């Protein structure tokens, strides 16, 4: 009898405890510090994605070398555009940086907000940021994971298929149109985002300006769609001043990748290319003194000191391309220099500090594209006005790097007066200026060079190249993709062409 009473008592305790656990189950099992919890503002995901947009150091090894703005005579981990060689340790950098940060964060954010109409503005901001990242990726590599990318968390897709670049472009146009048309003052104010502090007008102008860039990229492969896209962007309203620039601002906590790279172990390895310096110098371009420094008489990296530094335009000497650190010595001797350390560099104290801004899409670039669109008869307006405003905006943009890089208004006026469009080769003049305006934006300078053929560069003739043509046309896929996602990658290359530096992306037709 006593035993039965004990059993009943124990059962009552168990029932009571189980009811208590069920009553508080949700509260007890909610992780209040989990960053994926709904208690965390999804704006932080967008901000992380925006900060992650700063270009990888791969642009120094490849993009900026291909368009002959920065070059190194050194090999090893720095091999790339200097020798026209395939160095997958560098070609994979942009891929890894964008997929692992930008695409991941925007993918998660878009999934979170798909059924939250009150946060539709944040959703559309994420769509623009993601579209920008995908455009850089597909322009750099060709066919890439797109439809299934960024869905590892939401849909457990760990081996995404590759989409054809043409299909990607068609969808990017629709994504951007949907974003700019979807912004609404009735939705939540997203003033916590770090780019425009929630200013919807500026976000719209960014979306339309990116559409303009997309449209112009298709000139050779789908001119009708290109024209329609450009007209839609122009009519919608693109960037109007440098205040609208798509720029990533850095500080000592969120440092510039290229600033850290060129001020760290590679501080003595990269130099301004000869063609770039000669172009600026021959046109009396005041940007040369903002960008360049030369350490006169430096026989080693250790002798690149403030005492022998000159930012005067007449002192600048660019490094020729096509040489290694042995063959460059004969060039150095013929030029009467102490060593290759005495060639001009981008100024690490002004332009590429660890806190320097990184410009992704600018008012200057936008105005120059509009000048080209007028030349093609696609939009109304005066090409000269757009061209001059594009130059002025880029020169005024130098002030963002600090007082010592600022160009005087009188110098800007003088340059514009002596370097007008001439009516006979306007497309070349416009796109030469686009090349200068895109300095330190390697992916865009590389893409526009392939699209237009300007500037008219002489090929790098270094022996032992990994290309059969005159210039690198794309970057190669990461080794990790070959090893892990090889089936999908092989399906892409069977459609696009071999995974080498020669294969042209969809819009880059001869």
PDB file of C-alpha atoms in Angstrom, residues 187-468:
ATOM      1  CA  UNK A 187       7.655  51.424 -45.650  1.00  0.00           C
ATOM      2  CA  UNK A 188      10.025  51.641 -42.692  1.00  0.00           C
ATOM      3  CA  UNK A 189      12.736  54.305 -42.673  1.00  0.00           C
ATOM      4  CA  UNK A 190      16.055  52.450 -42.960  1.00  0.00           C
ATOM      5  CA  UNK A 191      18.344  55.205 -41.698  1.00  0.00           C
ATOM      6  CA  UNK A 192      20.614  52.686 -39.981  1.00  0.00           C
ATOM      7  CA  UNK A 193      22.261  51.586 -43.223  1.00  0.00           C
ATOM      8  CA  UNK A 194      25.798  52.912 -43.708  1.00  0.00           C
ATOM      9  CA  UNK A 195      25.726  53.938 -47.370  1.00  0.00           C
ATOM     10  CA  UNK A 196      23.099  56.687 -47.692  1.00  0.00           C
ATOM     11  CA  UNK A 197      21.527  56.666 -44.196  1.00  0.00           C
ATOM     12  CA  UNK A 198      18.222  55.576 -45.676  1.00  0.00           C
ATOM     13  CA  UNK A 199      17.928  58.287 -48.342  1.00  0.00           C
ATOM     14  CA  UNK A 200      15.673  56.613 -50.908  1.00  0.00           C
ATOM     15  CA  UNK A 201      16.386  59.192 -53.603  1.00  0.00           C
ATOM     16  CA  UNK A 202      20.073  58.355 -53.460  1.00  0.00           C
ATOM     17  CA  UNK A 203      19.380  54.632 -53.504  1.00  0.00           C
ATOM     18  CA  UNK A 204      17.214  55.125 -56.581  1.00  0.00           C
ATOM     19  CA  UNK A 205      19.984  57.084 -58.295  1.00  0.00           C
ATOM     20  CA  UNK A 206      22.426  54.292 -57.481  1.00  0.00           C
ATOM     21  CA  UNK A 207      20.069  51.701 -58.946  1.00  0.00           C
ATOM     22  CA  UNK A 208      19.534  53.689 -62.135  1.00  0.00           C
ATOM     23  CA  UNK A 209      23.276  54.394 -62.477  1.00  0.00           C
ATOM     24  CA  UNK A 210      24.043  50.689 -62.136  1.00  0.00           C
ATOM     25  CA  UNK A 211      21.428  49.974 -64.799  1.00  0.00           C
ATOM     26  CA  UNK A 212      23.178  52.494 -67.056  1.00  0.00           C
ATOM     27  CA  UNK A 213      26.438  50.598 -66.564  1.00  0.00           C
ATOM     28  CA  UNK A 214      24.695  47.285 -67.298  1.00  0.00           C
ATOM     29  CA  UNK A 215      23.149  48.693 -70.440  1.00  0.00           C
ATOM     30  CA  UNK A 216      26.395  50.089 -71.806  1.00  0.00           C
ATOM     31  CA  UNK A 217      28.146  46.775 -71.169  1.00  0.00           C
ATOM     32  CA  UNK A 218      25.868  45.069 -73.735  1.00  0.00           C
ATOM     33  CA  UNK A 219      26.681  47.408 -76.646  1.00  0.00           C
ATOM     34  CA  UNK A 220      28.267  44.714 -78.814  1.00  0.00           C
ATOM     35  CA  UNK A 221      25.985  41.758 -78.027  1.00  0.00           C
ATOM     36  CA  UNK A 222      22.477  43.177 -77.685  1.00  0.00           C
ATOM     37  CA  UNK A 223      22.440  46.811 -78.814  1.00  0.00           C
ATOM     38  CA  UNK A 224      18.645  47.069 -78.740  1.00  0.00           C
ATOM     39  CA  UNK A 225      18.369  45.935 -75.123  1.00  0.00           C
ATOM     40  CA  UNK A 226      21.419  48.018 -74.298  1.00  0.00           C
ATOM     41  CA  UNK A 227      19.751  51.150 -75.669  1.00  0.00           C
ATOM     42  CA  UNK A 228      16.445  50.407 -73.937  1.00  0.00           C
ATOM     43  CA  UNK A 229      18.204  49.874 -70.603  1.00  0.00           C
ATOM     44  CA  UNK A 230      20.255  53.039 -70.953  1.00  0.00           C
ATOM     45  CA  UNK A 231      17.180  55.092 -71.819  1.00  0.00           C
ATOM     46  CA  UNK A 232      15.252  53.629 -68.867  1.00  0.00           C
ATOM     47  CA  UNK A 233      18.113  54.487 -66.508  1.00  0.00           C
ATOM     48  CA  UNK A 234      18.546  57.989 -67.904  1.00  0.00           C
ATOM     49  CA  UNK A 235      14.854  58.758 -67.676  1.00  0.00           C
ATOM     50  CA  UNK A 236      14.688  57.348 -64.159  1.00  0.00           C
ATOM     51  CA  UNK A 237      17.388  59.649 -62.847  1.00  0.00           C
ATOM     52  CA  UNK A 238      21.066  58.782 -62.328  1.00  0.00           C
ATOM     53  CA  UNK A 239      23.676  60.252 -59.978  1.00  0.00           C
ATOM     54  CA  UNK A 240      23.769  64.055 -59.951  1.00  0.00           C
ATOM     55  CA  UNK A 241      26.868  64.872 -57.918  1.00  0.00           C
ATOM     56  CA  UNK A 242      29.734  63.334 -55.952  1.00  0.00           C
ATOM     57  CA  UNK A 243      27.414  63.263 -52.949  1.00  0.00           C
ATOM     58  CA  UNK A 244      25.661  60.369 -54.686  1.00  0.00           C
ATOM     59  CA  UNK A 245      28.829  58.294 -55.184  1.00  0.00           C
ATOM     60  CA  UNK A 246      28.721  54.617 -54.275  1.00  0.00           C
ATOM     61  CA  UNK A 247      31.721  54.708 -51.959  1.00  0.00           C
ATOM     62  CA  UNK A 248      32.895  52.521 -49.089  1.00  0.00           C
ATOM     63  CA  UNK A 249      34.325  54.662 -46.300  1.00  0.00           C
ATOM     64  CA  UNK A 250      37.069  53.090 -44.231  1.00  0.00           C
ATOM     65  CA  UNK A 251      38.627  53.840 -40.872  1.00  0.00           C
ATOM     66  CA  UNK A 252      41.003  52.130 -38.455  1.00  0.00           C
ATOM     67  CA  UNK A 253      38.336  49.551 -37.592  1.00  0.00           C
ATOM     68  CA  UNK A 254      37.147  48.822 -41.132  1.00  0.00           C
ATOM     69  CA  UNK A 255      40.313  49.206 -43.168  1.00  0.00           C
ATOM     70  CA  UNK A 256      40.748  49.436 -46.923  1.00  0.00           C
ATOM     71  CA  UNK A 257      42.009  46.114 -48.368  1.00  0.00           C
ATOM     72  CA  UNK A 258      44.185  47.789 -50.988  1.00  0.00           C
ATOM     73  CA  UNK A 259      45.419  50.297 -48.415  1.00  0.00           C
ATOM     74  CA  UNK A 260      46.484  47.526 -46.084  1.00  0.00           C
ATOM     75  CA  UNK A 261      48.019  45.548 -48.949  1.00  0.00           C
ATOM     76  CA  UNK A 262      50.120  48.375 -50.382  1.00  0.00           C
ATOM     77  CA  UNK A 263      51.174  49.616 -46.960  1.00  0.00           C
ATOM     78  CA  UNK A 264      52.092  46.158 -45.708  1.00  0.00           C
ATOM     79  CA  UNK A 265      54.282  43.469 -47.222  1.00  0.00           C
ATOM     80  CA  UNK A 266      53.774  44.770 -50.781  1.00  0.00           C
ATOM     81  CA  UNK A 267      54.621  48.413 -50.089  1.00  0.00           C
ATOM     82  CA  UNK A 268      57.762  48.306 -52.256  1.00  0.00           C
ATOM     83  CA  UNK A 269      56.520  45.979 -54.973  1.00  0.00           C
ATOM     84  CA  UNK A 270      53.923  47.861 -57.067  1.00  0.00           C
ATOM     85  CA  UNK A 271      54.558  50.873 -59.325  1.00  0.00           C
ATOM     86  CA  UNK A 272      52.575  53.152 -61.572  1.00  0.00           C
ATOM     87  CA  UNK A 273      52.740  51.801 -65.106  1.00  0.00           C
ATOM     88  CA  UNK A 274      54.561  53.779 -67.777  1.00  0.00           C
ATOM     89  CA  UNK A 275      51.530  54.256 -70.032  1.00  0.00           C
ATOM     90  CA  UNK A 276      49.395  55.605 -67.196  1.00  0.00           C
ATOM     91  CA  UNK A 277      52.015  58.123 -66.060  1.00  0.00           C
ATOM     92  CA  UNK A 278      52.821  59.165 -69.627  1.00  0.00           C
ATOM     93  CA  UNK A 279      49.141  59.665 -70.460  1.00  0.00           C
ATOM     94  CA  UNK A 280      48.559  61.917 -67.474  1.00  0.00           C
ATOM     95  CA  UNK A 281      51.830  63.766 -67.978  1.00  0.00           C
ATOM     96  CA  UNK A 282      51.373  64.366 -71.714  1.00  0.00           C
ATOM     97  CA  UNK A 283      47.937  65.885 -71.070  1.00  0.00           C
ATOM     98  CA  UNK A 284      49.162  68.059 -68.175  1.00  0.00           C
ATOM     99  CA  UNK A 285      46.617  66.261 -66.013  1.00  0.00           C
ATOM    100  CA  UNK A 286      46.598  67.653 -62.457  1.00  0.00           C
ATOM    101  CA  UNK A 287      45.504  64.241 -61.146  1.00  0.00           C
ATOM    102  CA  UNK A 288      49.077  63.009 -61.570  1.00  0.00           C
ATOM    103  CA  UNK A 289      50.272  65.136 -58.648  1.00  0.00           C
ATOM    104  CA  UNK A 290      47.377  63.908 -56.514  1.00  0.00           C
ATOM    105  CA  UNK A 291      48.039  60.247 -57.251  1.00  0.00           C
ATOM    106  CA  UNK A 292      51.784  59.791 -57.642  1.00  0.00           C
ATOM    107  CA  UNK A 293      54.948  59.899 -55.593  1.00  0.00           C
ATOM    108  CA  UNK A 294      58.491  59.037 -56.670  1.00  0.00           C
ATOM    109  CA  UNK A 295      61.392  58.350 -54.346  1.00  0.00           C
ATOM    110  CA  UNK A 296      64.212  59.924 -56.292  1.00  0.00           C
ATOM    111  CA  UNK A 297      67.494  58.040 -56.045  1.00  0.00           C
ATOM    112  CA  UNK A 298      66.062  55.149 -54.035  1.00  0.00           C
ATOM    113  CA  UNK A 299      68.314  52.107 -54.434  1.00  0.00           C
ATOM    114  CA  UNK A 300      66.136  49.899 -52.240  1.00  0.00           C
ATOM    115  CA  UNK A 301      62.766  49.816 -50.560  1.00  0.00           C
ATOM    116  CA  UNK A 302      64.350  51.069 -47.375  1.00  0.00           C
ATOM    117  CA  UNK A 303      65.407  54.237 -49.212  1.00  0.00           C
ATOM    118  CA  UNK A 304      61.828  55.146 -50.134  1.00  0.00           C
ATOM    119  CA  UNK A 305      61.747  57.819 -47.467  1.00  0.00           C
ATOM    120  CA  UNK A 306      60.025  61.146 -47.023  1.00  0.00           C
ATOM    121  CA  UNK A 307      63.310  62.970 -47.597  1.00  0.00           C
ATOM    122  CA  UNK A 308      63.579  61.860 -51.232  1.00  0.00           C
ATOM    123  CA  UNK A 309      59.866  61.782 -52.048  1.00  0.00           C
ATOM    124  CA  UNK A 310      58.507  63.995 -54.820  1.00  0.00           C
ATOM    125  CA  UNK A 311      54.908  64.457 -55.899  1.00  0.00           C
ATOM    126  CA  UNK A 312      55.805  66.942 -58.644  1.00  0.00           C
ATOM    127  CA  UNK A 313      54.416  65.916 -62.008  1.00  0.00           C
ATOM    128  CA  UNK A 314      57.681  66.563 -63.844  1.00  0.00           C
ATOM    129  CA  UNK A 315      59.513  64.087 -61.591  1.00  0.00           C
ATOM    130  CA  UNK A 316      57.229  61.107 -62.223  1.00  0.00           C
ATOM    131  CA  UNK A 317      58.496  58.120 -64.224  1.00  0.00           C
ATOM    132  CA  UNK A 318      56.266  55.101 -64.837  1.00  0.00           C
ATOM    133  CA  UNK A 319      57.533  51.519 -64.920  1.00  0.00           C
ATOM    134  CA  UNK A 320      57.398  49.792 -68.320  1.00  0.00           C
ATOM    135  CA  UNK A 321      55.408  46.541 -68.454  1.00  0.00           C
ATOM    136  CA  UNK A 322      56.807  43.250 -69.680  1.00  0.00           C
ATOM    137  CA  UNK A 323      59.841  42.881 -67.419  1.00  0.00           C
ATOM    138  CA  UNK A 324      60.770  40.814 -64.380  1.00  0.00           C
ATOM    139  CA  UNK A 325      63.025  41.946 -61.558  1.00  0.00           C
ATOM    140  CA  UNK A 326      66.099  40.819 -63.518  1.00  0.00           C
ATOM    141  CA  UNK A 327      65.333  42.123 -66.998  1.00  0.00           C
ATOM    142  CA  UNK A 328      64.071  45.448 -65.577  1.00  0.00           C
ATOM    143  CA  UNK A 329      67.620  46.216 -64.443  1.00  0.00           C
ATOM    144  CA  UNK A 330      68.754  46.958 -68.001  1.00  0.00           C
ATOM    145  CA  UNK A 331      65.810  49.363 -68.381  1.00  0.00           C
ATOM    146  CA  UNK A 332      66.762  50.990 -65.084  1.00  0.00           C
ATOM    147  CA  UNK A 333      70.345  51.405 -66.259  1.00  0.00           C
ATOM    148  CA  UNK A 334      69.314  52.855 -69.635  1.00  0.00           C
ATOM    149  CA  UNK A 335      67.061  55.382 -67.857  1.00  0.00           C
ATOM    150  CA  UNK A 336      69.769  56.392 -65.400  1.00  0.00           C
ATOM    151  CA  UNK A 337      67.815  55.367 -62.317  1.00  0.00           C
ATOM    152  CA  UNK A 338      69.320  54.008 -59.114  1.00  0.00           C
ATOM    153  CA  UNK A 339      67.022  50.948 -59.166  1.00  0.00           C
ATOM    154  CA  UNK A 340      63.454  50.000 -59.999  1.00  0.00           C
ATOM    155  CA  UNK A 341      62.562  51.320 -56.534  1.00  0.00           C
ATOM    156  CA  UNK A 342      62.930  54.802 -58.052  1.00  0.00           C
ATOM    157  CA  UNK A 343      59.923  54.441 -60.363  1.00  0.00           C
ATOM    158  CA  UNK A 344      56.715  56.285 -59.442  1.00  0.00           C
ATOM    159  CA  UNK A 345      54.204  54.710 -57.091  1.00  0.00           C
ATOM    160  CA  UNK A 346      50.647  55.459 -56.023  1.00  0.00           C
ATOM    161  CA  UNK A 347      51.079  57.633 -52.947  1.00  0.00           C
ATOM    162  CA  UNK A 348      50.548  55.457 -49.875  1.00  0.00           C
ATOM    163  CA  UNK A 349      50.357  58.503 -47.610  1.00  0.00           C
ATOM    164  CA  UNK A 350      47.416  60.077 -49.452  1.00  0.00           C
ATOM    165  CA  UNK A 351      45.589  57.810 -51.899  1.00  0.00           C
ATOM    166  CA  UNK A 352      45.946  54.288 -50.543  1.00  0.00           C
ATOM    167  CA  UNK A 353      46.067  54.623 -46.774  1.00  0.00           C
ATOM    168  CA  UNK A 354      44.304  52.008 -44.654  1.00  0.00           C
ATOM    169  CA  UNK A 355      41.432  54.452 -44.177  1.00  0.00           C
ATOM    170  CA  UNK A 356      41.141  55.620 -47.791  1.00  0.00           C
ATOM    171  CA  UNK A 357      37.682  55.378 -49.409  1.00  0.00           C
ATOM    172  CA  UNK A 358      36.989  52.837 -52.136  1.00  0.00           C
ATOM    173  CA  UNK A 359      34.819  54.146 -54.978  1.00  0.00           C
ATOM    174  CA  UNK A 360      32.614  51.524 -56.640  1.00  0.00           C
ATOM    175  CA  UNK A 361      30.350  53.568 -58.920  1.00  0.00           C
ATOM    176  CA  UNK A 362      30.674  57.316 -59.280  1.00  0.00           C
ATOM    177  CA  UNK A 363      29.041  60.433 -60.651  1.00  0.00           C
ATOM    178  CA  UNK A 364      32.099  60.858 -62.872  1.00  0.00           C
ATOM    179  CA  UNK A 365      31.804  57.401 -64.444  1.00  0.00           C
ATOM    180  CA  UNK A 366      28.072  57.903 -64.895  1.00  0.00           C
ATOM    181  CA  UNK A 367      28.520  61.216 -66.714  1.00  0.00           C
ATOM    182  CA  UNK A 368      31.099  59.719 -69.054  1.00  0.00           C
ATOM    183  CA  UNK A 369      28.774  56.826 -69.899  1.00  0.00           C
ATOM    184  CA  UNK A 370      26.036  59.363 -70.653  1.00  0.00           C
ATOM    185  CA  UNK A 371      28.454  61.184 -72.971  1.00  0.00           C
ATOM    186  CA  UNK A 372      28.990  57.922 -74.838  1.00  0.00           C
ATOM    187  CA  UNK A 373      25.240  57.262 -74.931  1.00  0.00           C
ATOM    188  CA  UNK A 374      24.712  60.660 -76.585  1.00  0.00           C
ATOM    189  CA  UNK A 375      27.442  59.850 -79.107  1.00  0.00           C
ATOM    190  CA  UNK A 376      25.588  56.642 -79.954  1.00  0.00           C
ATOM    191  CA  UNK A 377      22.326  58.578 -80.386  1.00  0.00           C
ATOM    192  CA  UNK A 378      20.617  56.727 -77.541  1.00  0.00           C
ATOM    193  CA  UNK A 379      19.715  59.690 -75.335  1.00  0.00           C
ATOM    194  CA  UNK A 380      19.288  63.411 -75.801  1.00  0.00           C
ATOM    195  CA  UNK A 381      21.739  65.906 -74.421  1.00  0.00           C
ATOM    196  CA  UNK A 382      25.120  67.425 -75.124  1.00  0.00           C
ATOM    197  CA  UNK A 383      28.030  64.973 -75.115  1.00  0.00           C
ATOM    198  CA  UNK A 384      30.480  67.789 -74.376  1.00  0.00           C
ATOM    199  CA  UNK A 385      28.596  68.742 -71.224  1.00  0.00           C
ATOM    200  CA  UNK A 386      28.481  65.178 -69.921  1.00  0.00           C
ATOM    201  CA  UNK A 387      32.151  64.670 -70.823  1.00  0.00           C
ATOM    202  CA  UNK A 388      33.302  67.838 -69.081  1.00  0.00           C
ATOM    203  CA  UNK A 389      31.207  67.105 -65.993  1.00  0.00           C
ATOM    204  CA  UNK A 390      32.664  63.597 -65.861  1.00  0.00           C
ATOM    205  CA  UNK A 391      36.200  64.957 -65.818  1.00  0.00           C
ATOM    206  CA  UNK A 392      35.365  67.684 -63.309  1.00  0.00           C
ATOM    207  CA  UNK A 393      33.613  65.253 -60.975  1.00  0.00           C
ATOM    208  CA  UNK A 394      36.594  62.886 -60.903  1.00  0.00           C
ATOM    209  CA  UNK A 395      39.065  65.683 -60.257  1.00  0.00           C
ATOM    210  CA  UNK A 396      36.864  67.045 -57.465  1.00  0.00           C
ATOM    211  CA  UNK A 397      36.567  63.501 -56.129  1.00  0.00           C
ATOM    212  CA  UNK A 398      40.283  63.605 -55.274  1.00  0.00           C
ATOM    213  CA  UNK A 399      39.399  65.829 -52.319  1.00  0.00           C
ATOM    214  CA  UNK A 400      37.809  62.779 -50.660  1.00  0.00           C
ATOM    215  CA  UNK A 401      41.349  61.500 -50.114  1.00  0.00           C
ATOM    216  CA  UNK A 402      42.288  64.556 -48.091  1.00  0.00           C
ATOM    217  CA  UNK A 403      43.515  68.114 -48.440  1.00  0.00           C
ATOM    218  CA  UNK A 404      46.891  67.097 -49.904  1.00  0.00           C
ATOM    219  CA  UNK A 405      45.192  65.360 -52.818  1.00  0.00           C
ATOM    220  CA  UNK A 406      42.702  68.153 -53.598  1.00  0.00           C
ATOM    221  CA  UNK A 407      42.885  69.743 -57.055  1.00  0.00           C
ATOM    222  CA  UNK A 408      42.337  73.485 -57.396  1.00  0.00           C
ATOM    223  CA  UNK A 409      39.292  74.599 -59.369  1.00  0.00           C
ATOM    224  CA  UNK A 410      41.466  76.751 -61.637  1.00  0.00           C
ATOM    225  CA  UNK A 411      43.549  73.693 -62.578  1.00  0.00           C
ATOM    226  CA  UNK A 412      40.375  71.734 -63.337  1.00  0.00           C
ATOM    227  CA  UNK A 413      39.047  74.525 -65.541  1.00  0.00           C
ATOM    228  CA  UNK A 414      42.349  74.797 -67.409  1.00  0.00           C
ATOM    229  CA  UNK A 415      42.501  71.066 -68.089  1.00  0.00           C
ATOM    230  CA  UNK A 416      38.918  70.895 -69.376  1.00  0.00           C
ATOM    231  CA  UNK A 417      39.512  73.911 -71.627  1.00  0.00           C
ATOM    232  CA  UNK A 418      42.554  72.304 -73.258  1.00  0.00           C
ATOM    233  CA  UNK A 419      41.212  68.735 -73.516  1.00  0.00           C
ATOM    234  CA  UNK A 420      37.780  68.945 -75.216  1.00  0.00           C
ATOM    235  CA  UNK A 421      36.034  66.408 -77.392  1.00  0.00           C
ATOM    236  CA  UNK A 422      37.214  66.855 -80.973  1.00  0.00           C
ATOM    237  CA  UNK A 423      34.339  65.318 -82.940  1.00  0.00           C
ATOM    238  CA  UNK A 424      36.511  62.751 -84.733  1.00  0.00           C
ATOM    239  CA  UNK A 425      37.437  60.261 -82.023  1.00  0.00           C
ATOM    240  CA  UNK A 426      35.016  61.105 -79.236  1.00  0.00           C
ATOM    241  CA  UNK A 427      34.445  57.521 -78.126  1.00  0.00           C
ATOM    242  CA  UNK A 428      38.166  57.073 -77.545  1.00  0.00           C
ATOM    243  CA  UNK A 429      38.476  60.356 -75.655  1.00  0.00           C
ATOM    244  CA  UNK A 430      35.464  59.534 -73.476  1.00  0.00           C
ATOM    245  CA  UNK A 431      36.676  56.053 -72.602  1.00  0.00           C
ATOM    246  CA  UNK A 432      40.249  57.170 -71.991  1.00  0.00           C
ATOM    247  CA  UNK A 433      38.791  59.479 -69.363  1.00  0.00           C
ATOM    248  CA  UNK A 434      36.696  56.602 -68.011  1.00  0.00           C
ATOM    249  CA  UNK A 435      39.932  54.629 -67.582  1.00  0.00           C
ATOM    250  CA  UNK A 436      41.483  57.454 -65.551  1.00  0.00           C
ATOM    251  CA  UNK A 437      38.263  57.989 -63.610  1.00  0.00           C
ATOM    252  CA  UNK A 438      38.275  54.294 -62.682  1.00  0.00           C
ATOM    253  CA  UNK A 439      41.760  54.335 -61.164  1.00  0.00           C
ATOM    254  CA  UNK A 440      41.782  52.060 -58.080  1.00  0.00           C
ATOM    255  CA  UNK A 441      38.553  50.445 -59.329  1.00  0.00           C
ATOM    256  CA  UNK A 442      40.314  47.600 -61.108  1.00  0.00           C
ATOM    257  CA  UNK A 443      37.277  45.439 -61.964  1.00  0.00           C
ATOM    258  CA  UNK A 444      35.504  48.331 -63.692  1.00  0.00           C
ATOM    259  CA  UNK A 445      38.582  49.584 -65.542  1.00  0.00           C
ATOM    260  CA  UNK A 446      39.251  46.023 -66.759  1.00  0.00           C
ATOM    261  CA  UNK A 447      35.636  45.504 -67.840  1.00  0.00           C
ATOM    262  CA  UNK A 448      35.358  48.789 -69.720  1.00  0.00           C
ATOM    263  CA  UNK A 449      38.707  48.184 -71.431  1.00  0.00           C
ATOM    264  CA  UNK A 450      37.404  44.853 -72.758  1.00  0.00           C
ATOM    265  CA  UNK A 451      34.102  46.415 -73.784  1.00  0.00           C
ATOM    266  CA  UNK A 452      35.552  49.363 -75.688  1.00  0.00           C
ATOM    267  CA  UNK A 453      39.189  48.573 -76.480  1.00  0.00           C
ATOM    268  CA  UNK A 454      40.215  51.860 -74.851  1.00  0.00           C
ATOM    269  CA  UNK A 455      42.721  53.010 -73.891  1.00  0.00           C
ATOM    270  CA  UNK A 456      44.680  51.810 -76.916  1.00  0.00           C
ATOM    271  CA  UNK A 457      47.343  49.877 -75.006  1.00  0.00           C
ATOM    272  CA  UNK A 458      50.354  48.053 -76.409  1.00  0.00           C
ATOM    273  CA  UNK A 459      50.305  44.409 -75.327  1.00  0.00           C
ATOM    274  CA  UNK A 460      52.538  43.157 -72.542  1.00  0.00           C
ATOM    275  CA  UNK A 461      55.138  41.057 -74.390  1.00  0.00           C
ATOM    276  CA  UNK A 462      56.696  39.265 -71.416  1.00  0.00           C
ATOM    277  CA  UNK A 463      57.907  35.804 -72.590  1.00  0.00           C
ATOM    278  CA  UNK A 464      56.333  32.612 -71.270  1.00  0.00           C
ATOM    279  CA  UNK A 465      52.757  33.858 -71.144  1.00  0.00           C
ATOM    280  CA  UNK A 466      49.643  31.811 -70.409  1.00  0.00           C
ATOM    281  CA  UNK A 467      47.593  33.622 -73.072  1.00  0.00           C
ATOM    282  CA  UNK A 468      47.475  33.319 -76.842  1.00  0.00           C
TER     283      UNK A 468
END
